[in-house]
Tab-separated table of C-alpha atoms in Angstrom:
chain	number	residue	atom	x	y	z
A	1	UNK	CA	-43.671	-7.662	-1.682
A	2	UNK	CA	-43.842	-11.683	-2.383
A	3	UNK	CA	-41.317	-13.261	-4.560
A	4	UNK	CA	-41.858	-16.177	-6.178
A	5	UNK	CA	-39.076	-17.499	-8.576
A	6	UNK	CA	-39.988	-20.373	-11.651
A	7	UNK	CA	-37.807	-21.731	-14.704
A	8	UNK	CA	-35.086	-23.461	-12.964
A	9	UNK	CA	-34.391	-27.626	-13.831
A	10	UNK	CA	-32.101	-29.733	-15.161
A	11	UNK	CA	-29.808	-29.068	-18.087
A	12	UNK	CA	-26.522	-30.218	-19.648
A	13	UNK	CA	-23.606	-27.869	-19.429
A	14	UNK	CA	-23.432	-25.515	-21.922
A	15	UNK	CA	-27.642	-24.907	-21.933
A	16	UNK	CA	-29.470	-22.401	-21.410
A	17	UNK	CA	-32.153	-21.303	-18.705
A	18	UNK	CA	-34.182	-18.584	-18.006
A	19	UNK	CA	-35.754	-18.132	-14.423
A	20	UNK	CA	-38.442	-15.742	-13.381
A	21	UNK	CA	-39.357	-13.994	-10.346
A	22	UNK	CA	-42.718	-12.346	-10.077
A	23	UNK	CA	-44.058	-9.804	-7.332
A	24	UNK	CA	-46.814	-9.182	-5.977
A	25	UNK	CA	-48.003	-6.605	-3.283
A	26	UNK	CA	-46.221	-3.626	-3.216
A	27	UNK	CA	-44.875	-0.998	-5.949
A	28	UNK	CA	-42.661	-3.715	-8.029
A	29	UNK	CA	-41.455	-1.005	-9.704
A	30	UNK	CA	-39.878	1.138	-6.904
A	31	UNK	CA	-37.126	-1.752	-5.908
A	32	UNK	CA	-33.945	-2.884	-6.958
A	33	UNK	CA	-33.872	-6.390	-8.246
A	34	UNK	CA	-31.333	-9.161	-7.596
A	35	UNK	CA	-30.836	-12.747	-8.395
A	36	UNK	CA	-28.633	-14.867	-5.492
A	37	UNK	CA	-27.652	-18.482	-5.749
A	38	UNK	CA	-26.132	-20.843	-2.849
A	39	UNK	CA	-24.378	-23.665	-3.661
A	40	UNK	CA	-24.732	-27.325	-1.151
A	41	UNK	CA	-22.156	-26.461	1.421
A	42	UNK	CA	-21.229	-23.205	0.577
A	43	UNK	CA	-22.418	-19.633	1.144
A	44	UNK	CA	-25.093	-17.874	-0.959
A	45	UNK	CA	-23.707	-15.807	-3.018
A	46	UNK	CA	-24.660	-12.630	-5.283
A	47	UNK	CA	-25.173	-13.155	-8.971
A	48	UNK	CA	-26.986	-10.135	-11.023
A	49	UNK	CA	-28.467	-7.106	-9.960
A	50	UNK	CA	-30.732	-4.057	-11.587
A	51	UNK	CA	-32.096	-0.974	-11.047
A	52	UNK	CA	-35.772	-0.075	-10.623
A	53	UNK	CA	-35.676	1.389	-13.972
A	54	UNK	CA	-34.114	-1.838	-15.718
A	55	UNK	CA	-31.431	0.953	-17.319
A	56	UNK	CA	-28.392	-0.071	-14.514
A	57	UNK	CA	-27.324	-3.951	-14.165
A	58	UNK	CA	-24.448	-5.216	-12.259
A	59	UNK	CA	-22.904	-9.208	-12.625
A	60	UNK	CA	-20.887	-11.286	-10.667
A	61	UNK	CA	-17.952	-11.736	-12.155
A	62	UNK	CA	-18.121	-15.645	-12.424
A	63	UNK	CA	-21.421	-15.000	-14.621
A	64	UNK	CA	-20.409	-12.191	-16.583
A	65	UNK	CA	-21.283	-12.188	-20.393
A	66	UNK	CA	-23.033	-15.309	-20.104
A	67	UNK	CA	-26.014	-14.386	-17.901
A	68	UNK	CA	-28.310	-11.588	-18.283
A	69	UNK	CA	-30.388	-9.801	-16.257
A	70	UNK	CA	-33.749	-7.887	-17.110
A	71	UNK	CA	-37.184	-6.809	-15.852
A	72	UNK	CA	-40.814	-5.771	-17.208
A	73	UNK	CA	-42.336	-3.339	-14.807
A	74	UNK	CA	-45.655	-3.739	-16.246
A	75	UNK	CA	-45.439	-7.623	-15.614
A	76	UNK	CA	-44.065	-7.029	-11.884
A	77	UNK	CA	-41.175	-9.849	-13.103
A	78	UNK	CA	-37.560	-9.642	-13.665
A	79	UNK	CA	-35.364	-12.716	-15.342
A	80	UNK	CA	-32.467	-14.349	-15.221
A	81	UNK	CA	-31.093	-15.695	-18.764
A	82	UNK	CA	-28.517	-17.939	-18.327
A	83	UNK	CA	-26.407	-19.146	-21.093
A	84	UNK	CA	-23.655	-21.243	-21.406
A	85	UNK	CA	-24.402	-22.668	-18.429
A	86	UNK	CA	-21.541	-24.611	-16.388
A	87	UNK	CA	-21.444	-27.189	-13.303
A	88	UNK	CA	-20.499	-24.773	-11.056
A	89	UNK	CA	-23.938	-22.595	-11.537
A	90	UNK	CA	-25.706	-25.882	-10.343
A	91	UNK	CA	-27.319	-24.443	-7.169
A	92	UNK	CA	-30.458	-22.848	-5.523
A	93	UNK	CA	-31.499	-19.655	-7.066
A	94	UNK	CA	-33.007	-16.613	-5.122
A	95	UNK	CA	-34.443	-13.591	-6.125
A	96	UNK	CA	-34.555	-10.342	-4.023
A	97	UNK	CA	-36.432	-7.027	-3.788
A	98	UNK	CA	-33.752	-4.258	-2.632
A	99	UNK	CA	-34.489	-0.414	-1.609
A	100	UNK	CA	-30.849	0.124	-2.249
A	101	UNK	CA	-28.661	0.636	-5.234
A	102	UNK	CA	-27.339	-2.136	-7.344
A	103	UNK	CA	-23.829	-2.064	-5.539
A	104	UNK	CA	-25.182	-2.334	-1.912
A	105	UNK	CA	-27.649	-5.354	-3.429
A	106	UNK	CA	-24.141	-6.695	-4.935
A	107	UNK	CA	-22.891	-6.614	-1.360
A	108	UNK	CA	-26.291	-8.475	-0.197
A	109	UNK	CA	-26.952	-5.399	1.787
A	110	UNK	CA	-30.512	-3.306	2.337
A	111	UNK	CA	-32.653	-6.708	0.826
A	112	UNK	CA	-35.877	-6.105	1.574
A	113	UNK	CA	-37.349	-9.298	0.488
A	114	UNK	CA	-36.545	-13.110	-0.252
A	115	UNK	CA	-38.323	-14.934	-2.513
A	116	UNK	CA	-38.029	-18.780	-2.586
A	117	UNK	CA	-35.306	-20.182	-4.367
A	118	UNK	CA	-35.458	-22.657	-7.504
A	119	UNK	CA	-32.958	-25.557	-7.880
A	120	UNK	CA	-30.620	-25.043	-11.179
A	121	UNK	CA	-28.747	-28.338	-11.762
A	122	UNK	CA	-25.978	-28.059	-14.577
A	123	UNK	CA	-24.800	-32.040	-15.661
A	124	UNK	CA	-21.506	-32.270	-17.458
């Protein structure tokens, strides 16, 4: 599976994004989805996660009612929409194609694939 991840910028705090990640290659629909994001000098961390049916998300709890996670099987693409964003979500965004469950994808465990990330700068 390939990964590649659009829809990130610049914004003002309080703004809204949404990012994409699109697959190609292999069954899209037979993975567990997550979104990552890593910070300059810190570690990447998790962020969103869902099932391969789209009916089972989990959230960081930093992001929690104000981002939301979803996918479109038939498109091969799952989003990010991030509201209300805040400085602290300025960072590099990932998306990642998991055989696992949304918890072990939570724990950045069983990630199958990496797509290249796309910047997210929040200005206050």
């Amino acid at each position: 599976v390939q990964l590649q991840a659009s829809g990130g910028g610049l914004v003002q705090a309080g703004g809204s994004l949404r990012l994409s990640c699109a697959a190609s290659g292999r069954t899209f629909s037979g993975y567990g989805m997550g979104w990552f994001r890593q910070a300059p000098g810190k570690e990447r961390e998790f962020v969103a996660a869902i099932g391969w049916s789209g009916g089972s998300t989990l959230y960081a709890d930093s992001v929690k009612g104000r981002f939301t996670i979803s996918r479109d099987n038939a498109k091969n693409t799952v989003y990010l929409q991030m509201n209300s964003l805040k400085p602290e979500d300025t960072a590099v965004y990932y998306c990642a194609a998991s055989s696992g469950t949304i918890l072990t994808i939570s724990k950045g465990r069983i990630i199958d694939y990496w797509g290249k990330g796309t910047q997210v700068t929040v200005s206050s």
